[in-house]
Tab-separated table of C-alpha atoms in Angstrom:
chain	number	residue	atom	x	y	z
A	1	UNK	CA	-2.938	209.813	94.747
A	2	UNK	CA	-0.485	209.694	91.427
A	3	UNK	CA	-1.205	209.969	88.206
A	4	UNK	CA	-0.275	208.437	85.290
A	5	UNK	CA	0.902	210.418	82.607
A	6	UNK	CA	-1.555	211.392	79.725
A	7	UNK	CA	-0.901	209.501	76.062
A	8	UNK	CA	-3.014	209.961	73.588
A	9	UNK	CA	-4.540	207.173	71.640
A	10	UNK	CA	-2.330	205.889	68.452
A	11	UNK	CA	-4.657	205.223	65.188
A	12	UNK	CA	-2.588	202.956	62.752
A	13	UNK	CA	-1.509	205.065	60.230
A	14	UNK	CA	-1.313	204.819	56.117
A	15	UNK	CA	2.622	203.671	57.062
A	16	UNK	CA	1.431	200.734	59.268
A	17	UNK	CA	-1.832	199.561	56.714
A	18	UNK	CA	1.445	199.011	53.969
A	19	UNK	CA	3.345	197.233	55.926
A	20	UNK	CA	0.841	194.421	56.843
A	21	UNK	CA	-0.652	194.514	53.378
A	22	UNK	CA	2.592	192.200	52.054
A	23	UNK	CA	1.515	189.539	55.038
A	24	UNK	CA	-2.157	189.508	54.033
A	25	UNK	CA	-1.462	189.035	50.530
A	26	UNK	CA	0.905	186.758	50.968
A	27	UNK	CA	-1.234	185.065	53.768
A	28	UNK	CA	-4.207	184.958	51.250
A	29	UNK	CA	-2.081	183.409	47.989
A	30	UNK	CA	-1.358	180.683	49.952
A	31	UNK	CA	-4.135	179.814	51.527
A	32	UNK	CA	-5.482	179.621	47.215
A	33	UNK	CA	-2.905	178.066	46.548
A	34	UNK	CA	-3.600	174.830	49.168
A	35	UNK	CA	-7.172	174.871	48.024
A	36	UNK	CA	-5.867	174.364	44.499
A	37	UNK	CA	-3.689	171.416	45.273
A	38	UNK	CA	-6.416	169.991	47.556
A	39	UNK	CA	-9.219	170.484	44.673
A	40	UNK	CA	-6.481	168.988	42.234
A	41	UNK	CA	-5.470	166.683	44.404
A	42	UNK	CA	-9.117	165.043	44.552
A	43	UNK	CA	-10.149	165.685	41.183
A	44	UNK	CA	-6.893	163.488	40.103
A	45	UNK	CA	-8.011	160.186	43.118
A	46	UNK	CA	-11.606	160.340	41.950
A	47	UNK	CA	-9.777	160.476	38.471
A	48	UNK	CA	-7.570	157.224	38.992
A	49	UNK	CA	-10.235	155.673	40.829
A	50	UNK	CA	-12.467	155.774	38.140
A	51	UNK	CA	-10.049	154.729	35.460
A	52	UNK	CA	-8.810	151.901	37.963
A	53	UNK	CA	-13.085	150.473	38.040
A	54	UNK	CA	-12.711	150.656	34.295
A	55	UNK	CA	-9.741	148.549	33.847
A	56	UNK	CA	-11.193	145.984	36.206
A	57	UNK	CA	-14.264	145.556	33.662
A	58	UNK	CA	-12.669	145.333	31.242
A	59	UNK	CA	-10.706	142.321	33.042
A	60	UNK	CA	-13.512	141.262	34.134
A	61	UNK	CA	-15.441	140.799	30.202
A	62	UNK	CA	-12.590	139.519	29.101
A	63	UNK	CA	-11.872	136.617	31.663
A	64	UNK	CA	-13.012	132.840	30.919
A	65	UNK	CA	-15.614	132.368	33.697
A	66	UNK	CA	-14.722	129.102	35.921
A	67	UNK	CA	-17.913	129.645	38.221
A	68	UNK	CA	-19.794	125.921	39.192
A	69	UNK	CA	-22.938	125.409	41.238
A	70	UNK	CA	-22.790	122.457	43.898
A	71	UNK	CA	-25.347	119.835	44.519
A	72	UNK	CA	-25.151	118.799	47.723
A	73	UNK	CA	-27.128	115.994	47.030
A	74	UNK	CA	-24.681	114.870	44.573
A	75	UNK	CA	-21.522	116.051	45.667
A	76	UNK	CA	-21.028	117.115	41.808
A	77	UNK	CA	-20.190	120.593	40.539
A	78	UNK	CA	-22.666	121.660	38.056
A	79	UNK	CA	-21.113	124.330	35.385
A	80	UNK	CA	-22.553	127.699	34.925
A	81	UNK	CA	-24.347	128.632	32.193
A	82	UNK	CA	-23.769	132.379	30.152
A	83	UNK	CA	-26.050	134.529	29.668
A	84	UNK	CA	-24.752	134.370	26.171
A	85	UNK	CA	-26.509	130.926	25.644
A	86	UNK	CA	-29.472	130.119	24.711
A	87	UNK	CA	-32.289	130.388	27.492
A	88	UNK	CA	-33.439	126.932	28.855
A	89	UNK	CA	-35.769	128.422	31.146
A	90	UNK	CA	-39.131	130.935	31.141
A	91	UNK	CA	-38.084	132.500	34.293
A	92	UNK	CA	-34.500	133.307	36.763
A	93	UNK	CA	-35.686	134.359	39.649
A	94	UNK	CA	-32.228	136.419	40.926
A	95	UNK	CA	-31.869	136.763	45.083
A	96	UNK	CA	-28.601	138.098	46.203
A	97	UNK	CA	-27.950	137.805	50.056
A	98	UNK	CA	-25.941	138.833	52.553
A	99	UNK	CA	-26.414	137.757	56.340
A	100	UNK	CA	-30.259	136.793	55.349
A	101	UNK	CA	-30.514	132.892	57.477
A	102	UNK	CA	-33.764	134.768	59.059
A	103	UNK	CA	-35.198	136.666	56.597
A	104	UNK	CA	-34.478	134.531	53.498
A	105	UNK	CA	-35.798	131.353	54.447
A	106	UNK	CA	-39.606	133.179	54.579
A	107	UNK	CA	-38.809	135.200	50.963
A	108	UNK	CA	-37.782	131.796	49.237
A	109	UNK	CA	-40.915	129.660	50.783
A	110	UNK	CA	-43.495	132.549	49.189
A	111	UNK	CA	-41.298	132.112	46.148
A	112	UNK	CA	-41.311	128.564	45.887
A	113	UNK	CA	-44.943	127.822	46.742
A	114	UNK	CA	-45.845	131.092	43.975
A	115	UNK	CA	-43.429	128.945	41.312
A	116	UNK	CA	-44.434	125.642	41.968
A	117	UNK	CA	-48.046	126.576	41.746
A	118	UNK	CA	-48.046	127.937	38.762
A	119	UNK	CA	-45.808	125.670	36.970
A	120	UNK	CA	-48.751	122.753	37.881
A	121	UNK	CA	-51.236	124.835	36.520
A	122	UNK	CA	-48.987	125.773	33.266
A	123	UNK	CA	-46.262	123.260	31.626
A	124	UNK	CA	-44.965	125.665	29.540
A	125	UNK	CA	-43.631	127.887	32.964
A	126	UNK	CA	-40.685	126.563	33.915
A	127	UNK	CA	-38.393	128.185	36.278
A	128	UNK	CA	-34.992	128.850	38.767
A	129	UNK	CA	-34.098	130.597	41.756
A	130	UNK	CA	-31.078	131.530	41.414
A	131	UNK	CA	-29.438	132.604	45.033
A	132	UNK	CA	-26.275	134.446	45.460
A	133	UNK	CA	-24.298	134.382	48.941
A	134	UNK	CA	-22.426	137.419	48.948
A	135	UNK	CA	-19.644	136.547	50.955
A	136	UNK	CA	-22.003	136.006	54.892
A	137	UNK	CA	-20.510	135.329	57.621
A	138	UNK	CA	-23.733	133.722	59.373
A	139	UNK	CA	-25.693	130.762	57.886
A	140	UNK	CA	-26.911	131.596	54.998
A	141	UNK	CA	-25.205	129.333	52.869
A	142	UNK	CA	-26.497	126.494	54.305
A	143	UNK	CA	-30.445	127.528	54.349
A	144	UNK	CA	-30.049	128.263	50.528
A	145	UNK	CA	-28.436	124.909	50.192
A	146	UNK	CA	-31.379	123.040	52.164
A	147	UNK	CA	-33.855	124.607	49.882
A	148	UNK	CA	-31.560	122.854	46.633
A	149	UNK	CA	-31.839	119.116	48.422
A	150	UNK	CA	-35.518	119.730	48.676
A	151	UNK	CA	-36.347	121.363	45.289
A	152	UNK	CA	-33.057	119.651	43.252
A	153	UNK	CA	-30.140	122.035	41.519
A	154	UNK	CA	-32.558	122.475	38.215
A	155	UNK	CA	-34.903	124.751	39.827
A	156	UNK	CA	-32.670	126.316	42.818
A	157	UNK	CA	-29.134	126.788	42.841
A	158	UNK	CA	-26.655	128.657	44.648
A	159	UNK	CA	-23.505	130.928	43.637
A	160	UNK	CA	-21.074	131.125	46.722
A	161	UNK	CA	-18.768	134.560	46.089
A	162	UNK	CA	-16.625	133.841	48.528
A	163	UNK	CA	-16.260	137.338	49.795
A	164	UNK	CA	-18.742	140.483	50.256
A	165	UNK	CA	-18.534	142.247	46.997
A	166	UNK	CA	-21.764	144.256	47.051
A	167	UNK	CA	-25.560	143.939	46.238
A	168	UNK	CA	-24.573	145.286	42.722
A	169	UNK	CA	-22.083	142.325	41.692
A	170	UNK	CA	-24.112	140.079	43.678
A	171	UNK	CA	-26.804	140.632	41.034
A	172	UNK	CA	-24.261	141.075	37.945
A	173	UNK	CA	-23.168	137.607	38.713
A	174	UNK	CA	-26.454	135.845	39.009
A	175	UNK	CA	-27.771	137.970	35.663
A	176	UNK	CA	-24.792	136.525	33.845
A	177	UNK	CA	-24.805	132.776	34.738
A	178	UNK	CA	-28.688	132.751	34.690
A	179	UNK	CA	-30.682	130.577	32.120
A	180	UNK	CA	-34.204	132.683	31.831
A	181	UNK	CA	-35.959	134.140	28.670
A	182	UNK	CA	-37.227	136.831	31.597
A	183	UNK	CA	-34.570	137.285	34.549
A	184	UNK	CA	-36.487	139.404	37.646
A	185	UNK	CA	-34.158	140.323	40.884
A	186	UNK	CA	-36.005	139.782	43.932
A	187	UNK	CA	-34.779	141.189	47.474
A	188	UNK	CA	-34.159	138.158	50.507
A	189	UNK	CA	-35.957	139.987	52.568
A	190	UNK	CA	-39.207	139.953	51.083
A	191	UNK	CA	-40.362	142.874	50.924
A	192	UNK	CA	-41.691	142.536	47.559
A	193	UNK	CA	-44.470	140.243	47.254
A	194	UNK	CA	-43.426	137.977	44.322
A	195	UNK	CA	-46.960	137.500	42.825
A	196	UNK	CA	-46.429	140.986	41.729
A	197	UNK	CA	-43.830	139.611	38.856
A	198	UNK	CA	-47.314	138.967	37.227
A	199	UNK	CA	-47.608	142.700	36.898
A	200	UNK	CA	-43.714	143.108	35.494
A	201	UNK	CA	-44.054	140.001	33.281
A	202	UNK	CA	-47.306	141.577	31.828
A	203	UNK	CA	-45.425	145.017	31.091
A	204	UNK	CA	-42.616	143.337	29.543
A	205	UNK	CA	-44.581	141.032	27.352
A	206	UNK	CA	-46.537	144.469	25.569
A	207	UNK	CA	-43.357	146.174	25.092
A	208	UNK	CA	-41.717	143.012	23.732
A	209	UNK	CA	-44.742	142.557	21.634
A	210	UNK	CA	-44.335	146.514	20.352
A	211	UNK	CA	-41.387	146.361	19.422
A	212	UNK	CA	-41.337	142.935	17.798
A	213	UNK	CA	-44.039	144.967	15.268
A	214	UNK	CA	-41.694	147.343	14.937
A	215	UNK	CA	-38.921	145.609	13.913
A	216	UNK	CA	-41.618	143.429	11.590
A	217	UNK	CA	-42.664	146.979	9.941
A	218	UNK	CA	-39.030	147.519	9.387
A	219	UNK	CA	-38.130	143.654	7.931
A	220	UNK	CA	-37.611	142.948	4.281
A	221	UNK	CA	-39.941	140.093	5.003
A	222	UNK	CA	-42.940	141.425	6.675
A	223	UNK	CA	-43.986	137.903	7.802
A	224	UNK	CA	-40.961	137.913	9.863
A	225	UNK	CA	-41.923	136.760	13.171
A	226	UNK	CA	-38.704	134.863	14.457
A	227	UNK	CA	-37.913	136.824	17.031
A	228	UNK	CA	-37.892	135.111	20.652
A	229	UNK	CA	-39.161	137.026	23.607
A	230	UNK	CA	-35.218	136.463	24.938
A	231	UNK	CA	-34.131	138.356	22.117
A	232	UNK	CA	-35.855	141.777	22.424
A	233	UNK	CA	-34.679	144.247	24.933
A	234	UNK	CA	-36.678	145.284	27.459
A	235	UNK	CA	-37.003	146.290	30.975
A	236	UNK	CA	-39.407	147.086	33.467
A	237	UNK	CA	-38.621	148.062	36.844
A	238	UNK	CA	-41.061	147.945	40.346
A	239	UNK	CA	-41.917	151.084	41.720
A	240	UNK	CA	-42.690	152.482	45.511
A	241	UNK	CA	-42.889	155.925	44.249
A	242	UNK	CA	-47.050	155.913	44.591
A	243	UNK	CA	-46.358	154.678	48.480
A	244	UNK	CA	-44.150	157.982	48.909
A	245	UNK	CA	-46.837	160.239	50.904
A	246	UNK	CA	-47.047	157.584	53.619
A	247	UNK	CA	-43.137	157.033	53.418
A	248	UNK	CA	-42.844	161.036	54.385
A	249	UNK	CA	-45.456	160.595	57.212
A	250	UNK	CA	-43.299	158.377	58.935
A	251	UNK	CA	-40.174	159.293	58.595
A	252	UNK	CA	-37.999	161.045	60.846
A	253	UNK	CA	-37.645	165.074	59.008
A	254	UNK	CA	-33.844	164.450	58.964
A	255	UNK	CA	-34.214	160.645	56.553
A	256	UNK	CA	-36.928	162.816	54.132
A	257	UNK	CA	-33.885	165.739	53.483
A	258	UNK	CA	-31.449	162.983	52.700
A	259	UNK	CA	-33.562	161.074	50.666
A	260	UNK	CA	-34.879	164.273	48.649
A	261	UNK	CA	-31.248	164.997	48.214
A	262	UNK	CA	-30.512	161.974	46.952
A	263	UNK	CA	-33.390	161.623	44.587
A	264	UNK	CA	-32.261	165.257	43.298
A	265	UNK	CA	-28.598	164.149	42.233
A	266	UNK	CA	-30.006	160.727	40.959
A	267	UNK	CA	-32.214	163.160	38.985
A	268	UNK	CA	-29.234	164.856	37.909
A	269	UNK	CA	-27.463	161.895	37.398
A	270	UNK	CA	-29.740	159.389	34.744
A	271	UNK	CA	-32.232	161.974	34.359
A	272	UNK	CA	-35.857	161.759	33.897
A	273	UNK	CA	-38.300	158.836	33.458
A	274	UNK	CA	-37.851	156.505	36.614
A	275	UNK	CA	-39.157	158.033	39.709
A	276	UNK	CA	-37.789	155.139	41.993
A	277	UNK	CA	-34.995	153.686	41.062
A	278	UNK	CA	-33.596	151.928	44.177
A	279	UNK	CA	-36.591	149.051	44.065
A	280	UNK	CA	-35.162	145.467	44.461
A	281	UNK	CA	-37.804	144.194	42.005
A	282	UNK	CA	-36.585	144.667	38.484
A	283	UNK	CA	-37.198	142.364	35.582
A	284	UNK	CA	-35.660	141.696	32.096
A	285	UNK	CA	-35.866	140.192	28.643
A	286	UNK	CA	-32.628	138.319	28.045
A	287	UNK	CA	-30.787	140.301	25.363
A	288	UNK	CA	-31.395	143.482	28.194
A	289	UNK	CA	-29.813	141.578	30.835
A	290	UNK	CA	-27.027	140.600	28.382
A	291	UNK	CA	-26.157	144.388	27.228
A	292	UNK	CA	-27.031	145.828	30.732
A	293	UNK	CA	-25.011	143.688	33.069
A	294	UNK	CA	-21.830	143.055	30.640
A	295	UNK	CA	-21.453	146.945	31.054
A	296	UNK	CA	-22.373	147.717	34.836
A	297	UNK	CA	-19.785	148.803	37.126
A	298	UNK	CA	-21.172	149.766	40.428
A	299	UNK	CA	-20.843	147.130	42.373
A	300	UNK	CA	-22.873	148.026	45.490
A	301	UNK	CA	-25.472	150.772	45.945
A	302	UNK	CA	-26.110	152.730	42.493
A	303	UNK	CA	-25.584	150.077	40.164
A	304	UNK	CA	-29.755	150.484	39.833
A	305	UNK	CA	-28.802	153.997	38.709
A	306	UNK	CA	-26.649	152.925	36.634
A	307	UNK	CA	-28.777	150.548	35.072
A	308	UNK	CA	-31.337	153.641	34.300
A	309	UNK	CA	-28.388	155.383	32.396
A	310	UNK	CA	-27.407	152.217	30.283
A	311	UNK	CA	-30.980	151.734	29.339
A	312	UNK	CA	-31.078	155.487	28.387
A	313	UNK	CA	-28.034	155.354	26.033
A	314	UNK	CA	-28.465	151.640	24.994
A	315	UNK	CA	-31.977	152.518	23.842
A	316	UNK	CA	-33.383	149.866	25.844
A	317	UNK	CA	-37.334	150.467	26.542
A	318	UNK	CA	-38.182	150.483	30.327
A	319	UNK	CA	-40.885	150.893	31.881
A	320	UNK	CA	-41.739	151.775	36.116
A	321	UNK	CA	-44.787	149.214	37.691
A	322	UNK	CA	-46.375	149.921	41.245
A	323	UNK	CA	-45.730	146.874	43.446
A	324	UNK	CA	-46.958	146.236	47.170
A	325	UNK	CA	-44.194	146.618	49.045
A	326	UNK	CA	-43.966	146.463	53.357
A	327	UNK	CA	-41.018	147.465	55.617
A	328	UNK	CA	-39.070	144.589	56.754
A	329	UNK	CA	-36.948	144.947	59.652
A	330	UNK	CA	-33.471	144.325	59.499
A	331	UNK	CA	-32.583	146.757	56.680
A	332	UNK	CA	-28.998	147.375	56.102
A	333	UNK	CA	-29.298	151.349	54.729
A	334	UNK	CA	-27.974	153.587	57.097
A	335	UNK	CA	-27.196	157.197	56.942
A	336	UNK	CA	-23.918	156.648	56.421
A	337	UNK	CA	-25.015	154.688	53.203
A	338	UNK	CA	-26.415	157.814	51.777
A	339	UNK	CA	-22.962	159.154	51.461
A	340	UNK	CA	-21.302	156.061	49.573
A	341	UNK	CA	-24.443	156.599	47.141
A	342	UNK	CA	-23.203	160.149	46.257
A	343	UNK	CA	-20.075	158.660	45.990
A	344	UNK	CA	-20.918	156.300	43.565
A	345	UNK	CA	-23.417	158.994	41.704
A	346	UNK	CA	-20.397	160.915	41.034
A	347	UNK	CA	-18.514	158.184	39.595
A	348	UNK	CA	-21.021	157.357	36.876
A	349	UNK	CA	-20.953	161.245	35.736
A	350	UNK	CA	-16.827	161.054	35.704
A	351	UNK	CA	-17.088	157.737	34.299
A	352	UNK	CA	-19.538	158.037	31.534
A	353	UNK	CA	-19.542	161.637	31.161
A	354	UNK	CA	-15.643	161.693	30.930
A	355	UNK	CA	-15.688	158.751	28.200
A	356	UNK	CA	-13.523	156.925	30.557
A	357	UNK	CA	-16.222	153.567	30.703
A	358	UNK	CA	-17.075	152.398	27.932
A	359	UNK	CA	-20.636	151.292	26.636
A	360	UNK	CA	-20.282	148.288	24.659
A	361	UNK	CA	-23.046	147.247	22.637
């Protein structure tokens, strides 16, 4: 049996520590000094991409609009109005869609048979639906155009887009060629009963008639009573937020963090005031509409949070209304969507907060 020679056991010594402590150091800077570059490095895309959305506004306001409706009864092209005429209607009902030849076809019958009732029963309600393809690749087009032949282009029309731009411009461009003293965006898929406008329309009519006093109290001519419904800003926005306990029952634990989350950094974001912002049942006065969707940017899932801020720092008076509202399948939130929203939270703080948009008033 051999042995192997004894050696005793070799601590690194004081000698060893210094010569390694150059590589760790060194090591260390540089591994600060990529996290710099990378932290620079996005702070300067979200940068550019911010200023870029800004310069596209601004584009955008300044452009002559060359938008039409068709009549396909007609064959003619109808030109749009501006929401910077005068209204020639009570009512716009706005419905953008995308990919909705099921589900719009049931939203727009409720709609129409709710309308057409009570303009019968009231001559001085007069309305429009107002639908807005946003770029579909399925039929949709062509259901919203069979609901024109049967109601004529006065009271329905469609605005093709050509291409999918987003929910958010989807609504900026029916807002801005609509003809309505009251303009109310209503989801395709109908999960939003639209006799609750009644309860909107009722909202907006107290805080028009408030501040219509108020601006009385504050005329040289207290008699002064001139001003139209369409020109006092106000908005009032449908609310799920008292259906939230039954939202959390059902669920899944994992949709409840997100959306907690999210509500936290929208919190963050507009502040205070609206506890459910994301509703697809808003309604406006006019002159809001005007201010409000002349400024928005967002052109898919904030641009309702960004609608809270410009109300905040346009000093427009809004107001949030329980609705009835039902799950309809075929929803096109994911979880991935939760991430563009973040996104696009993050731009409104860089934008707005930075100065880099503008609020024109």
């Amino acid at each position: 049996m051999s042995w192997l020679p004894w050696r005793p056991l070799l601590l690194p010594t004081v000698a060893d520590h210094n010569h390694l402590l150059p590589f760790s150091l060194g090591l260390s800077l540089l591994i600060s000094s990529l996290a710099v570059v990378l932290a620079l490095g996005a702070a300067a895309f979200f940068l550019e991409f911010v200023r870029k959305i800004g310069c596209q506004h601004s584009l955008e306001r300044s452009a002559a609009s060359d938008a039409f409706f068709e009549d396909p009864s007609s064959l003619k092209k109808v030109p749009c109005p501006t929401i910077f005429d005068p209204a020639e209607k009570y009512l716009s009902l706005i419905v953008p869609a995308y990919n909705e030849e099921h589900r719009l076809p049931i939203a727009l019958d409720e709609a129409m048979e709710y309308l057409q009732r009570r303009s019968a029963a009231d001559n001085t309600f007069t309305y429009e639906v107002l639908i807005v393809d946003d770029g579909s690749k399925d039929r949709t087009s062509k259901v919203a155009f069979n609901f024109v032949r049967k109601y004529k282009i006065d009271n329905v029309r469609v605005m093709l887009l050509g291409r999918n731009h987003g929910k958010g411009e989807a609504i900026r461009k029916g807002m801005l060629h609509s003809r309505g003293e009251l303009l109310l965006m209503l989801d395709a898929d109908g999960a939003t009963k639209v006799t609750d406008l009644e309860k909107l329309e009722t909202q907006i009519l107290a805080l028009a008639e408030k501040k219509k006093k108020e601006r009385n109290s504050h005329a040289i001519s207290p008699d002064d009573s001139s001003h139209k419904l369409s020109d006092i800003e106000v908005a009032v926005f449908g609310s799920r937020a008292h259906l939230e306990k039954q939202a959390l029952a059902t669920r899944k634990w994992y949709r409840n963090f997100l959306m907690k989350g999210f509500h936290l950094v929208v919190l963050l974001t507009a502040g205070s005031g609206i506890r459910d912002t994301q509703c697809g049942f808003k309604m406006f006065t006019r002159a809001a509409a005007r201010k409000l969707f002349t400024n928005i940017r967002l052109k898919r899932w904030c641009f309702d949070v960004e609608i809270v801020y410009l109300c905040k720092h346009l000093n427009i008076p809004m107001m949030e209304v329980s609705v009835n509202w039902c799950e309809i399948p075929g929803s096109k939130v994911r979880l991935t969507s939760i991430i563009h929203m973040l996104f696009e939270l993050l731009l409104i703080r860089l934008g707005y907060g930075l100065g880099i948009w503008k609020i024109y008033t």
